[in-house]
Amino acid sequence: MPDVRLVNVTKKFGKIVAVNNVSLHVHDKEYFSLLGPSGCGKTTLLRLIAGLIQPDEGEIYIGDRLVNDVPPEDRDIGFVFQTFALFPHMNAWDNVVYGPRVKGFHVEKAETIGHEVLEMVRLHERLDAFPNELSGGMMQRIAVARALAAGAELLLLDEPLGQLDAKVRNELRYEIRRMVRDLDLTAMHVTHDQSEAMAISDRIAVMKKGKILQVGTPKELYMKPKSIFVAHFIGESNFLEGYVLSINSEGTVIELRGGIRVKSAEKNWKEGERVVLAIRPETFFVEKGVKKNKNSILGIVERVTFEGTNIRYEVRLKNQDLVVVIKPSMIGEWLNIGEKVTVSFPPEKAPVFAYPEVGLREEISVE
Amino acid sequence: MPKLKIAEALDKLSSNTAVKNTVYIISIVIFFAFILLPPILGIIIKWGTMQDVLSEPKLMSEALNAIAASFAVAFFVSFIDVVAGVPMAWMIARGKSKWLSVLDTFSDIPFIVPTATLGYSLLLFWSDQSRGLSSLFGNPLVSPGWLLVILLHFTFSYPVIVRVMVGALLDYKLEYEQASRTLGAAPLTAARTVTFPILKPSMIASFILAFARSISETGATMMVAGAFINGPIFIKNHLGQDGPLVFVSFILIALSSMIFITIRLLGPKLKMPISKVWPTVERKLSSSAVAGSRNGLTLLIFLVLVLIPSLFVALPALEAIFTGTFSEALAGAGAWGEYWQSIFLTYSLGVLVTLVNVVIGLPMAILVARRKFGQLSSVMLDVLVNIPLIVPSVALGVSLAIFWKENFAFIPEIWLLIFAHLAITYPYFVRSMSAAVERINIELEEAARTLGAKPFRVFRTIVFPLTKYSMLSGAVMVFTRSVSETGATMVVSNLITAPVLLVNWVNSEVPTVTLGLGCGFLILFSFIILLVLRLVVRGRGIY
Ligand SMILES: Nc1ncnc2c1ncn2[C@@H]1O[C@H](COP(=O)(O)OP(=O)(O)O)[C@@H](O)[C@H]1O
Ligand SMILES: [Mg+2]
């Protein structure tokens, strides 16, 4: 029953707090992703779970076992390294059966497992190849095969697709997902690519500067971000700054820059509070000309980018804020640069956040 | 800004292919004309005198025995060195304690103690009945002879292994070992099946270095050998007769080269036994109790066999401070006049040889590392450059002297001395520099070129800053090697350097206190110079 539990785990490197008081519960047989910008501590967290480094504070449980003092070889895990770390002096086969061998499996059993996992990653014909003779995609599959062959039920993957080109990356992520499901494993997958995390995860933890900001299903994170950073990092958001003008039974009236008034369905705010409204680009409704809808703002189309599936408009609002609006390219009429438009949004799809103390720019920076 | 002007002019010149190739070709020519060929030609000139030995069975069997003794000691010592040195390197590279950097520095001490001094220090420690360990027992614990030679060779080649392996372990990508651990391997299994097989080239390189050092060392060996005779001592005993010299030199050079090439060729094919694993046993052996006792044993060996014997000579040197000897020495009274002269000669020679090495060795290092003239010529140059390393210094000195004296009798002795030291130290510099240049990602140089830098400017702004530390350590090796060189120095000229003087003092039974102080000064000066150099080039050059 490999669920993973972290209780108040902290890890420092000198002055840098790489993992800051993190608590987390990854359920049995869950595909769980750690998502965040590079340098936020994802790898460190994964290495703590693997036992490659020790926490300064806190407890780590795998199943019911407190593993703080258990060395990596006794944690019964599979680890896929970002750079694969295939042993350069062994061929693909020897890499794959390394785990069964060092665990003292019977030779025949080790070989059976080796064949099984190689079958699974469809690399049977390259048994004799050394790592430097394999392509990136092949190395990646061997790395996964090697981790699986050790027979662990908990698979830790550190940006396993980071070194591959886009096409291969997209194929392999579903392949890994399928194998994990077929084998009934628990997986923790580290990535900085939100679309990758969204595509394959049961749940995702969003990290920033050593802390976990929010844990949830992809849908929850997208629909109900709990912070400006999550709203920014998962998908895309337009941020409009303003002050709370009044609160009534329908929600909150917010005055944006330039005296524009808009409504959000949220209620628990106080008059005069400085806030930020987060609106997804596809939430906006755009029409040509001047229209008087709920929550409508006038603006001028400044840039049009055709992206294939979608068409992306940058609209300069009359208060000089710039917003991004995305529309399906095959539906409706396109707008042109310089065109006067009215953008509007439904109050229930406009979450409100307190204006961050550090400033908006700093809050959403991924540095 | 005349200095900048010169640099700019050189930058411009360097983009001219003809100029660039001329520099490289000159460095090759110098290498052949002054370093590689003279010792070889020296032997060839006197080839005929070998008959003197071949026709005298007794002399020949003596010579062959001496050679066999050389190789036996070298093999044995290098092997033991690896066994004892690798755990030490592991402890330094992997340990977490702050004290390890102290240990790291201490493990270099036998490096800076000139070998002749080291020999005397060991002699005092192991067999002097009034001072060393032996004073506890009343009779010499280890009398001069083969055992003391082995102890000596172990002491001076041990730091070579530690240095090379610490560097290799620090460069090593830890992820391989971690991958092995996550797959279920115990620490010992991970080290045995993954880390050391990957570091095999460094282990072989360190073995070769230790081997070469043992085969070629002369000065210190002479002090502790007693009745034991190896190749270099045999040569020294028969100075003046060409036959024995040529015979022994030739066989030593030929055999060493063969061994060197064999190890180079077969080394990469050598497979470590990694497919068999004993999980339970290796797990037990990985326990912290075992690791602790291994570290303890490693430290003990280091202290008792390396550090204390190396520094033991400081004891009589301290004694000298409290007797009249110290003021006599400072005043240059009696034998001390000659001593200070020899010190001056030793260090001037060391500095000169180091500077010349930088100038002539650098283009060669780049040539070897960057394969400027193709893969094959680089590999060949690499092998040739290393030949002087494996030639016993006495043999090298003898053949060198023959070559220059036979053909260019007008050359002053000091020149011969310089040539001999150059030949002996050149491989050290080229080796460490070419390895350092090779470690620089070539894309960095290419990036600089695409940004508009001329080749010499790329060197000044990219290669040099990135290899500064290696250049320093190469220079340090050259310098210390030159300062402690004894064998070749003795035979090429009558000029007396400090190590030669110390050997003479030992043979003429100068009082221990005087000798100790003589050794003490030498260590002190070398230590100060190295310390200053370290301060000049800060940082450890990890890029
Ligand atoms: N071994 C280490 N020594 C010092 N600092 C480290 C070490 N490993 C990571 N860090 C620092 O910890 C922070 C988190 O790093 P990491 O976990 O690798 O981030 P991520 O994987 O999210 O990109 C970074 O600031 C990084 O520089
Ligand atoms: Mg990372």
PDB file of N, CA and C in Angstrom, chain B residues 432-487:
ATOM      1  N   SER B 432      48.490  17.526 -17.105  1.00  0.00           N
ATOM      2  CA  SER B 432      47.422  18.148 -16.328  1.00  0.00           C
ATOM      3  C   SER B 432      46.738  19.243 -17.140  1.00  0.00           C
ATOM      4  N   MET B 433      47.512  19.950 -17.996  1.00  0.00           N
ATOM      5  CA  MET B 433      46.889  20.983 -18.815  1.00  0.00           C
ATOM      6  C   MET B 433      45.988  20.389 -19.886  1.00  0.00           C
ATOM      7  N   SER B 434      46.434  19.326 -20.539  1.00  0.00           N
ATOM      8  CA  SER B 434      45.607  18.801 -21.627  1.00  0.00           C
ATOM      9  C   SER B 434      44.328  18.205 -21.057  1.00  0.00           C
ATOM     10  N   ALA B 435      44.439  17.588 -19.881  1.00  0.00           N
ATOM     11  CA  ALA B 435      43.221  17.067 -19.260  1.00  0.00           C
ATOM     12  C   ALA B 435      42.266  18.203 -18.937  1.00  0.00           C
ATOM     13  N   ALA B 436      42.824  19.317 -18.462  1.00  0.00           N
ATOM     14  CA  ALA B 436      41.959  20.446 -18.091  1.00  0.00           C
ATOM     15  C   ALA B 436      41.293  21.052 -19.321  1.00  0.00           C
ATOM     16  N   VAL B 437      42.082  21.202 -20.398  1.00  0.00           N
ATOM     17  CA  VAL B 437      41.504  21.780 -21.622  1.00  0.00           C
ATOM     18  C   VAL B 437      40.415  20.856 -22.159  1.00  0.00           C
ATOM     19  N   GLU B 438      40.658  19.558 -22.074  1.00  0.00           N
ATOM     20  CA  GLU B 438      39.682  18.602 -22.588  1.00  0.00           C
ATOM     21  C   GLU B 438      38.356  18.695 -21.828  1.00  0.00           C
ATOM     22  N   ARG B 439      38.458  19.037 -20.553  1.00  0.00           N
ATOM     23  CA  ARG B 439      37.233  19.117 -19.750  1.00  0.00           C
ATOM     24  C   ARG B 439      36.378  20.327 -20.109  1.00  0.00           C
ATOM     25  N   ILE B 440      36.979  21.342 -20.737  1.00  0.00           N
ATOM     26  CA  ILE B 440      36.179  22.515 -21.117  1.00  0.00           C
ATOM     27  C   ILE B 440      35.316  22.144 -22.310  1.00  0.00           C
ATOM     28  N   ASN B 441      34.050  22.392 -22.179  1.00  0.00           N
ATOM     29  CA  ASN B 441      33.141  22.118 -23.271  1.00  0.00           C
ATOM     30  C   ASN B 441      33.561  22.945 -24.486  1.00  0.00           C
ATOM     31  N   ILE B 442      33.758  22.256 -25.605  1.00  0.00           N
ATOM     32  CA  ILE B 442      34.258  22.965 -26.782  1.00  0.00           C
ATOM     33  C   ILE B 442      33.256  24.010 -27.249  1.00  0.00           C
ATOM     34  N   GLU B 443      31.994  23.817 -26.886  1.00  0.00           N
ATOM     35  CA  GLU B 443      30.981  24.797 -27.292  1.00  0.00           C
ATOM     36  C   GLU B 443      31.250  26.187 -26.705  1.00  0.00           C
ATOM     37  N   LEU B 444      31.910  26.210 -25.545  1.00  0.00           N
ATOM     38  CA  LEU B 444      32.240  27.513 -24.968  1.00  0.00           C
ATOM     39  C   LEU B 444      33.190  28.265 -25.886  1.00  0.00           C
ATOM     40  N   GLU B 445      34.199  27.526 -26.381  1.00  0.00           N
ATOM     41  CA  GLU B 445      35.143  28.163 -27.292  1.00  0.00           C
ATOM     42  C   GLU B 445      34.456  28.577 -28.577  1.00  0.00           C
ATOM     43  N   GLU B 446      33.602  27.685 -29.048  1.00  0.00           N
ATOM     44  CA  GLU B 446      32.903  27.998 -30.306  1.00  0.00           C
ATOM     45  C   GLU B 446      32.004  29.213 -30.140  1.00  0.00           C
ATOM     46  N   ALA B 447      31.359  29.287 -28.991  1.00  0.00           N
ATOM     47  CA  ALA B 447      30.490  30.439 -28.724  1.00  0.00           C
ATOM     48  C   ALA B 447      31.305  31.725 -28.780  1.00  0.00           C
ATOM     49  N   ALA B 448      32.482  31.685 -28.141  1.00  0.00           N
ATOM     50  CA  ALA B 448      33.323  32.881 -28.138  1.00  0.00           C
ATOM     51  C   ALA B 448      33.735  33.260 -29.564  1.00  0.00           C
ATOM     52  N   ARG B 449      34.040  32.227 -30.374  1.00  0.00           N
ATOM     53  CA  ARG B 449      34.423  32.509 -31.762  1.00  0.00           C
ATOM     54  C   ARG B 449      33.271  33.155 -32.516  1.00  0.00           C
ATOM     55  N   THR B 450      32.070  32.608 -32.353  1.00  0.00           N
ATOM     56  CA  THR B 450      30.924  33.172 -33.087  1.00  0.00           C
ATOM     57  C   THR B 450      30.633  34.586 -32.623  1.00  0.00           C
ATOM     58  N   LEU B 451      31.070  34.915 -31.392  1.00  0.00           N
ATOM     59  CA  LEU B 451      30.838  36.268 -30.906  1.00  0.00           C
ATOM     60  C   LEU B 451      31.924  37.220 -31.389  1.00  0.00           C
ATOM     61  N   GLY B 452      32.888  36.675 -32.125  1.00  0.00           N
ATOM     62  CA  GLY B 452      33.876  37.541 -32.755  1.00  0.00           C
ATOM     63  C   GLY B 452      35.252  37.517 -32.131  1.00  0.00           C
ATOM     64  N   ALA B 453      35.518  36.610 -31.194  1.00  0.00           N
ATOM     65  CA  ALA B 453      36.837  36.573 -30.572  1.00  0.00           C
ATOM     66  C   ALA B 453      37.821  35.808 -31.444  1.00  0.00           C
ATOM     67  N   LYS B 454      39.023  36.359 -31.560  1.00  0.00           N
ATOM     68  CA  LYS B 454      40.072  35.668 -32.304  1.00  0.00           C
ATOM     69  C   LYS B 454      40.639  34.554 -31.421  1.00  0.00           C
ATOM     70  N   PRO B 455      41.289  33.544 -32.038  1.00  0.00           N
ATOM     71  CA  PRO B 455      41.732  32.380 -31.251  1.00  0.00           C
ATOM     72  C   PRO B 455      42.516  32.721 -29.991  1.00  0.00           C
ATOM     73  N   PHE B 456      43.467  33.639 -30.098  1.00  0.00           N
ATOM     74  CA  PHE B 456      44.269  33.925 -28.912  1.00  0.00           C
ATOM     75  C   PHE B 456      43.423  34.596 -27.834  1.00  0.00           C
ATOM     76  N   ARG B 457      42.467  35.383 -28.289  1.00  0.00           N
ATOM     77  CA  ARG B 457      41.568  36.039 -27.342  1.00  0.00           C
ATOM     78  C   ARG B 457      40.678  35.006 -26.646  1.00  0.00           C
ATOM     79  N   VAL B 458      40.244  34.009 -27.417  1.00  0.00           N
ATOM     80  CA  VAL B 458      39.468  32.919 -26.816  1.00  0.00           C
ATOM     81  C   VAL B 458      40.296  32.264 -25.722  1.00  0.00           C
ATOM     82  N   PHE B 459      41.566  32.084 -26.030  1.00  0.00           N
ATOM     83  CA  PHE B 459      42.426  31.488 -25.019  1.00  0.00           C
ATOM     84  C   PHE B 459      42.507  32.375 -23.780  1.00  0.00           C
ATOM     85  N   ARG B 460      42.740  33.668 -24.015  1.00  0.00           N
ATOM     86  CA  ARG B 460      42.914  34.576 -22.877  1.00  0.00           C
ATOM     87  C   ARG B 460      41.657  34.690 -22.027  1.00  0.00           C
ATOM     88  N   THR B 461      40.513  34.726 -22.703  1.00  0.00           N
ATOM     89  CA  THR B 461      39.290  35.068 -21.977  1.00  0.00           C
ATOM     90  C   THR B 461      38.458  33.850 -21.571  1.00  0.00           C
ATOM     91  N   ILE B 462      38.638  32.735 -22.238  1.00  0.00           N
ATOM     92  CA  ILE B 462      37.825  31.556 -21.925  1.00  0.00           C
ATOM     93  C   ILE B 462      38.690  30.431 -21.357  1.00  0.00           C
ATOM     94  N   VAL B 463      39.611  29.941 -22.179  1.00  0.00           N
ATOM     95  CA  VAL B 463      40.375  28.764 -21.787  1.00  0.00           C
ATOM     96  C   VAL B 463      41.231  29.031 -20.552  1.00  0.00           C
ATOM     97  N   PHE B 464      41.955  30.136 -20.575  1.00  0.00           N
ATOM     98  CA  PHE B 464      42.850  30.401 -19.457  1.00  0.00           C
ATOM     99  C   PHE B 464      42.112  30.555 -18.119  1.00  0.00           C
ATOM    100  N   PRO B 465      41.063  31.407 -18.073  1.00  0.00           N
ATOM    101  CA  PRO B 465      40.367  31.527 -16.778  1.00  0.00           C
ATOM    102  C   PRO B 465      39.791  30.200 -16.289  1.00  0.00           C
ATOM    103  N   LEU B 466      39.358  29.374 -17.232  1.00  0.00           N
ATOM    104  CA  LEU B 466      38.740  28.116 -16.823  1.00  0.00           C
ATOM    105  C   LEU B 466      39.757  27.061 -16.423  1.00  0.00           C
ATOM    106  N   THR B 467      41.005  27.236 -16.849  1.00  0.00           N
ATOM    107  CA  THR B 467      42.000  26.206 -16.547  1.00  0.00           C
ATOM    108  C   THR B 467      43.059  26.709 -15.578  1.00  0.00           C
ATOM    109  N   LYS B 468      42.834  27.891 -15.055  1.00  0.00           N
ATOM    110  CA  LYS B 468      43.807  28.512 -14.179  1.00  0.00           C
ATOM    111  C   LYS B 468      44.267  27.562 -13.072  1.00  0.00           C
ATOM    112  N   TYR B 469      43.296  26.909 -12.439  1.00  0.00           N
ATOM    113  CA  TYR B 469      43.628  26.055 -11.314  1.00  0.00           C
ATOM    114  C   TYR B 469      44.468  24.859 -11.751  1.00  0.00           C
ATOM    115  N   SER B 470      44.104  24.298 -12.886  1.00  0.00           N
ATOM    116  CA  SER B 470      44.887  23.161 -13.380  1.00  0.00           C
ATOM    117  C   SER B 470      46.281  23.599 -13.779  1.00  0.00           C
ATOM    118  N   MET B 471      46.367  24.813 -14.348  1.00  0.00           N
ATOM    119  CA  MET B 471      47.684  25.296 -14.722  1.00  0.00           C
ATOM    120  C   MET B 471      48.537  25.443 -13.471  1.00  0.00           C
ATOM    121  N   LEU B 472      47.928  25.939 -12.428  1.00  0.00           N
ATOM    122  CA  LEU B 472      48.649  26.068 -11.165  1.00  0.00           C
ATOM    123  C   LEU B 472      49.088  24.696 -10.666  1.00  0.00           C
ATOM    124  N   SER B 473      48.160  23.743 -10.676  1.00  0.00           N
ATOM    125  CA  SER B 473      48.556  22.462 -10.104  1.00  0.00           C
ATOM    126  C   SER B 473      49.594  21.793 -10.992  1.00  0.00           C
ATOM    127  N   GLY B 474      49.510  22.015 -12.310  1.00  0.00           N
ATOM    128  CA  GLY B 474      50.555  21.510 -13.201  1.00  0.00           C
ATOM    129  C   GLY B 474      51.885  22.157 -12.854  1.00  0.00           C
ATOM    130  N   ALA B 475      51.865  23.466 -12.664  1.00  0.00           N
ATOM    131  CA  ALA B 475      53.097  24.186 -12.350  1.00  0.00           C
ATOM    132  C   ALA B 475      53.660  23.729 -11.000  1.00  0.00           C
ATOM    133  N   VAL B 476      52.768  23.497 -10.049  1.00  0.00           N
ATOM    134  CA  VAL B 476      53.220  23.035  -8.740  1.00  0.00           C
ATOM    135  C   VAL B 476      53.906  21.682  -8.853  1.00  0.00           C
ATOM    136  N   MET B 477      53.299  20.805  -9.663  1.00  0.00           N
ATOM    137  CA  MET B 477      53.911  19.488  -9.829  1.00  0.00           C
ATOM    138  C   MET B 477      55.292  19.607 -10.466  1.00  0.00           C
ATOM    139  N   VAL B 478      55.379  20.453 -11.501  1.00  0.00           N
ATOM    140  CA  VAL B 478      56.655  20.650 -12.174  1.00  0.00           C
ATOM    141  C   VAL B 478      57.689  21.181 -11.180  1.00  0.00           C
ATOM    142  N   PHE B 479      57.269  22.173 -10.448  1.00  0.00           N
ATOM    143  CA  PHE B 479      58.186  22.819  -9.516  1.00  0.00           C
ATOM    144  C   PHE B 479      58.672  21.844  -8.438  1.00  0.00           C
ATOM    145  N   THR B 480      57.721  21.141  -7.806  1.00  0.00           N
ATOM    146  CA  THR B 480      58.133  20.234  -6.732  1.00  0.00           C
ATOM    147  C   THR B 480      58.993  19.100  -7.277  1.00  0.00           C
ATOM    148  N   ARG B 481      58.627  18.642  -8.472  1.00  0.00           N
ATOM    149  CA  ARG B 481      59.411  17.564  -9.077  1.00  0.00           C
ATOM    150  C   ARG B 481      60.833  18.031  -9.322  1.00  0.00           C
ATOM    151  N   SER B 482      60.971  19.243  -9.839  1.00  0.00           N
ATOM    152  CA  SER B 482      62.301  19.762 -10.144  1.00  0.00           C
ATOM    153  C   SER B 482      63.097  19.974  -8.858  1.00  0.00           C
ATOM    154  N   VAL B 483      62.440  20.512  -7.843  1.00  0.00           N
ATOM    155  CA  VAL B 483      63.144  20.795  -6.593  1.00  0.00           C
ATOM    156  C   VAL B 483      63.636  19.514  -5.922  1.00  0.00           C
ATOM    157  N   SER B 484      62.900  18.420  -6.126  1.00  0.00           N
ATOM    158  CA  SER B 484      63.329  17.208  -5.437  1.00  0.00           C
ATOM    159  C   SER B 484      64.118  16.253  -6.339  1.00  0.00           C
ATOM    160  N   GLU B 485      64.296  16.632  -7.580  1.00  0.00           N
ATOM    161  CA  GLU B 485      64.972  15.726  -8.515  1.00  0.00           C
ATOM    162  C   GLU B 485      66.412  15.438  -8.064  1.00  0.00           C
ATOM    163  N   THR B 486      66.770  14.170  -8.043  1.00  0.00           N
ATOM    164  CA  THR B 486      68.109  13.805  -7.583  1.00  0.00           C
ATOM    165  C   THR B 486      68.870  12.960  -8.606  1.00  0.00           C
ATOM    166  N   GLY B 487      68.225  11.869  -9.053  1.00  0.00           N
ATOM    167  CA  GLY B 487      68.915  10.885  -9.885  1.00  0.00           C
ATOM    168  C   GLY B 487      69.581  11.474 -11.105  1.00  0.00           C
TER     169      GLY B 487
END
